[in-house]
């Protein structure tokens, strides 16, 4: 059965939905070619892009905290079906993987509840941190730029950003008048590995009065099951099954139940005046995706992975979001005031063999205010207030986390001052959070937490081209609901999962040394960091199997993360043939528990009305599970006369620094390429033809960060072609 025809899909036929999205794009006919118009030139120096994730706007190069930015042509080339895959080639950043519909950013080995995903400064409002098979409800194809804050961003965004934050800027609520009365962009693309068909359009317009600014966007994407180089199951799993006398799996060439369908759209309008703006917007995000290999986890692991319709698991995610944003400038002693409010209605339905299995509902509210003050005693800074509430419920046989009502309030200040060649940034934040649960269904009581975060960063400017930075942070994170109250079968991870309602706040202390050198055609960025965690919360394998299914518990122990990154870019030739740039990058992270001894845990599993009790000893030292392997990448880029092209490869090392009961993963190399031809027209419009390739060597690639690494490899060789129109 086609993915667009499964239960929960919109009633509008797929061809009609695609046509509806594309007919909004004006000027799709390609006019006569003219000389390039500077208005359509793409940014070549991403360090010069203003970063919006901080209340004190600066360029990426001027910020003392480590940040990566994707914008312009580089963002166009990186855009993928998931946010994680879009940012996965940035140094220090990789992606989780649960099929093509799910990819969450992993920053320096940290993911889930430690990496905050933001929609222009406000939380995404989804439940992607709850489970590895839950998608992020943000569409990267509609982004203007994507910013990755590496290291603790707790100071700005609270407990859930202790490992970093990814901020997607989409401009759905305009904050300024447009450069032209009507402008926008549209895109059509088709891909070979999964029969992808994607159409996207966004339009921004300013009224004749010059005060009202309108925004509209829409996207539709459909893919089929994707091609893989060999077998769906890894060689290790096939050998294990053969040794146990099980029949060998024969799924090869195409990965069953890996299809994807996504619809997204938004409307926004703002009044823009001389001293500020106020705007409102509404958006929707709806996606349906299959879970490859889910039959292995279903029914306590007894079903066969036959890819049949009766065995497959599909997820339908629907989110409706409303926002209000306002800004006011020149307030006497204060420079700016920015206020943001959002309301999200989110429903996530898991279908098992076409029938509704489990339904997750999440209603989230968030408000944020930032007040930037002028220099006080030489310090320029900003006060901030962030308030959020989440009403979560789960209903179904596999609702392993009880419903909860969570509230968070955070108050912070961040400031900076220059002392000649030395720039100093300081900040402090205090958070108060609570999780209320029904004691009749939860394994523990409601909890309240307090957390305090402090940050200091210094930058020495040895000249216009070189600066050295030092960052010191103390950040705290409160436990998430799933870490406290999980109690039952978690189909996505193929395990029974048990929380610990006595978990305490975890505390991270980071030290980072960074170097930036940018002289002429050569640019170098490097960083070394170490993070010590007190009471690090992690999902530990017990080594116990209950009714043939592994049991895992949420545990706390001290931990240490040590890593480094380097990124070198050199424009070694620039003449009449164009500009030729070589880039090399590498990153690595080592993560270990540093506690002592073992901890004895007890848990019980209910099966057919009978309860069986278990105990296990959890080691408080050793490697942490699913840590991203080290990488090295190289790329050659060329641009000239309206053309641009690139060829690159990323080598992922094998990962054998594994936790107890975890298997090692082989290394692999992914080769990618891109080619684009850009032309502007006499009317001020532009168009671009592009051709992108990924995994060009058709390598079998199994990310170590994926729970499905033995069941679902990455897609094989893929070629994507399309056209972009700018107007």
mmCIF file of N, CA and C in Angstrom, residues 390 402-407 432-450 478-481 483-485 500-504:
data_model
loop_
_atom_site.group_PDB
_atom_site.id
_atom_site.type_symbol
_atom_site.label_atom_id
_atom_site.label_comp_id
_atom_site.label_asym_id
_atom_site.label_seq_id
_atom_site.Cartn_x
_atom_site.Cartn_y
_atom_site.Cartn_z
ATOM 1 N N UNK A 390 4.143 22.403 29.340
ATOM 2 C CA UNK A 390 3.872 21.285 28.441
ATOM 3 C C UNK A 390 2.875 20.338 29.089
ATOM 4 N N UNK A 402 4.097 7.892 31.408
ATOM 5 C CA UNK A 402 2.779 8.404 31.789
ATOM 6 C C UNK A 402 2.606 9.859 31.392
ATOM 7 N N UNK A 403 1.359 10.305 31.373
ATOM 8 C CA UNK A 403 1.079 11.712 31.110
ATOM 9 C C UNK A 403 1.665 12.603 32.194
ATOM 10 N N UNK A 404 1.983 13.845 31.807
ATOM 11 C CA UNK A 404 2.593 14.768 32.767
ATOM 12 C C UNK A 404 2.272 16.202 32.391
ATOM 13 N N UNK A 405 2.384 17.065 33.369
ATOM 14 C CA UNK A 405 2.218 18.512 33.190
ATOM 15 C C UNK A 405 3.515 19.160 33.667
ATOM 16 N N UNK A 406 4.285 19.726 32.734
ATOM 17 C CA UNK A 406 5.601 20.282 33.062
ATOM 18 C C UNK A 406 5.573 21.800 32.937
ATOM 19 N N UNK A 407 6.246 22.466 33.873
ATOM 20 C CA UNK A 407 6.373 23.926 33.852
ATOM 21 C C UNK A 407 7.835 24.297 34.060
ATOM 22 N N UNK A 432 13.614 27.260 37.334
ATOM 23 C CA UNK A 432 12.750 26.522 38.239
ATOM 24 C C UNK A 432 11.823 25.671 37.386
ATOM 25 N N UNK A 433 11.826 24.368 37.612
ATOM 26 C CA UNK A 433 11.008 23.480 36.783
ATOM 27 C C UNK A 433 10.269 22.488 37.666
ATOM 28 N N UNK A 434 9.136 22.005 37.149
ATOM 29 C CA UNK A 434 8.348 21.019 37.875
ATOM 30 C C UNK A 434 7.717 20.063 36.883
ATOM 31 N N UNK A 435 7.534 18.823 37.314
ATOM 32 C CA UNK A 435 6.852 17.803 36.528
ATOM 33 C C UNK A 435 5.789 17.186 37.425
ATOM 34 N N UNK A 436 4.525 17.394 37.054
ATOM 35 C CA UNK A 436 3.406 16.855 37.824
ATOM 36 C C UNK A 436 2.848 15.630 37.108
ATOM 37 N N UNK A 437 2.697 14.526 37.852
ATOM 38 C CA UNK A 437 2.166 13.294 37.286
ATOM 39 C C UNK A 437 1.070 12.760 38.197
ATOM 40 N N UNK A 438 0.257 11.901 37.620
ATOM 41 C CA UNK A 438 -0.787 11.237 38.387
ATOM 42 C C UNK A 438 -0.165 10.074 39.153
ATOM 43 N N UNK A 439 -0.161 10.108 40.484
ATOM 44 C CA UNK A 439 0.490 9.030 41.249
ATOM 45 C C UNK A 439 -0.158 7.671 41.038
ATOM 46 N N UNK A 440 -1.373 7.658 40.498
ATOM 47 C CA UNK A 440 -2.038 6.375 40.275
ATOM 48 C C UNK A 440 -1.439 5.623 39.091
ATOM 49 N N UNK A 441 -0.776 6.352 38.167
ATOM 50 C CA UNK A 441 -0.228 5.693 36.981
ATOM 51 C C UNK A 441 1.283 5.822 36.885
ATOM 52 N N UNK A 442 1.891 6.757 37.606
ATOM 53 C CA UNK A 442 3.331 6.970 37.531
ATOM 54 C C UNK A 442 4.059 6.106 38.557
ATOM 55 N N UNK A 443 5.317 5.788 38.278
ATOM 56 C CA UNK A 443 6.109 4.950 39.184
ATOM 57 C C UNK A 443 6.708 5.756 40.327
ATOM 58 N N UNK A 444 6.522 7.066 40.322
ATOM 59 C CA UNK A 444 7.085 7.899 41.372
ATOM 60 C C UNK A 444 6.288 9.172 41.531
ATOM 61 N N UNK A 445 6.650 10.013 42.501
ATOM 62 C CA UNK A 445 5.901 11.239 42.779
ATOM 63 C C UNK A 445 6.267 12.359 41.807
ATOM 64 N N UNK A 446 5.481 13.426 41.847
ATOM 65 C CA UNK A 446 5.821 14.640 41.108
ATOM 66 C C UNK A 446 7.120 15.212 41.663
ATOM 67 N N UNK A 447 7.841 15.949 40.811
ATOM 68 C CA UNK A 447 9.157 16.458 41.225
ATOM 69 C C UNK A 447 9.293 17.942 40.888
ATOM 70 N N UNK A 448 10.085 18.644 41.678
ATOM 71 C CA UNK A 448 10.472 20.040 41.439
ATOM 72 C C UNK A 448 11.987 20.115 41.413
ATOM 73 N N UNK A 449 12.526 20.999 40.553
ATOM 74 C CA UNK A 449 13.975 21.130 40.425
ATOM 75 C C UNK A 449 14.351 22.605 40.300
ATOM 76 N N UNK A 450 15.535 22.924 40.818
ATOM 77 C CA UNK A 450 16.153 24.230 40.614
ATOM 78 C C UNK A 450 17.505 24.023 39.949
ATOM 79 N N UNK A 478 17.715 19.552 34.557
ATOM 80 C CA UNK A 478 16.778 18.739 35.329
ATOM 81 C C UNK A 478 16.411 17.489 34.538
ATOM 82 N N UNK A 479 16.128 16.379 35.217
ATOM 83 C CA UNK A 479 15.736 15.161 34.503
ATOM 84 C C UNK A 479 14.451 15.367 33.706
ATOM 85 N N UNK A 480 14.358 14.680 32.564
ATOM 86 C CA UNK A 480 13.156 14.714 31.746
ATOM 87 C C UNK A 480 12.166 13.664 32.230
ATOM 88 N N UNK A 481 10.916 13.797 31.799
ATOM 89 C CA UNK A 481 9.856 12.899 32.270
ATOM 90 C C UNK A 481 10.158 11.444 31.941
ATOM 91 N N UNK A 483 13.019 10.037 31.687
ATOM 92 C CA UNK A 483 14.101 9.537 32.530
ATOM 93 C C UNK A 483 13.607 9.205 33.938
ATOM 94 N N UNK A 484 12.577 9.906 34.365
ATOM 95 C CA UNK A 484 12.041 9.683 35.701
ATOM 96 C C UNK A 484 11.007 8.563 35.743
ATOM 97 N N UNK A 485 10.136 8.505 34.732
ATOM 98 C CA UNK A 485 8.915 7.706 34.883
ATOM 99 C C UNK A 485 8.721 6.604 33.846
ATOM 100 N N UNK A 500 13.880 6.260 36.759
ATOM 101 C CA UNK A 500 14.239 6.330 38.180
ATOM 102 C C UNK A 500 13.679 7.636 38.729
ATOM 103 N N UNK A 501 12.590 7.587 39.492
ATOM 104 C CA UNK A 501 11.961 8.826 39.983
ATOM 105 C C UNK A 501 12.794 9.558 41.024
ATOM 106 N N UNK A 502 13.933 9.002 41.436
ATOM 107 C CA UNK A 502 14.793 9.680 42.420
ATOM 108 C C UNK A 502 15.956 10.426 41.763
ATOM 109 N N UNK A 503 16.018 10.463 40.445
ATOM 110 C CA UNK A 503 17.130 11.127 39.767
ATOM 111 C C UNK A 503 17.250 12.581 40.209
ATOM 112 N N UNK A 504 18.499 13.062 40.253
ATOM 113 C CA UNK A 504 18.777 14.430 40.675
ATOM 114 C C UNK A 504 19.227 15.247 39.460
#
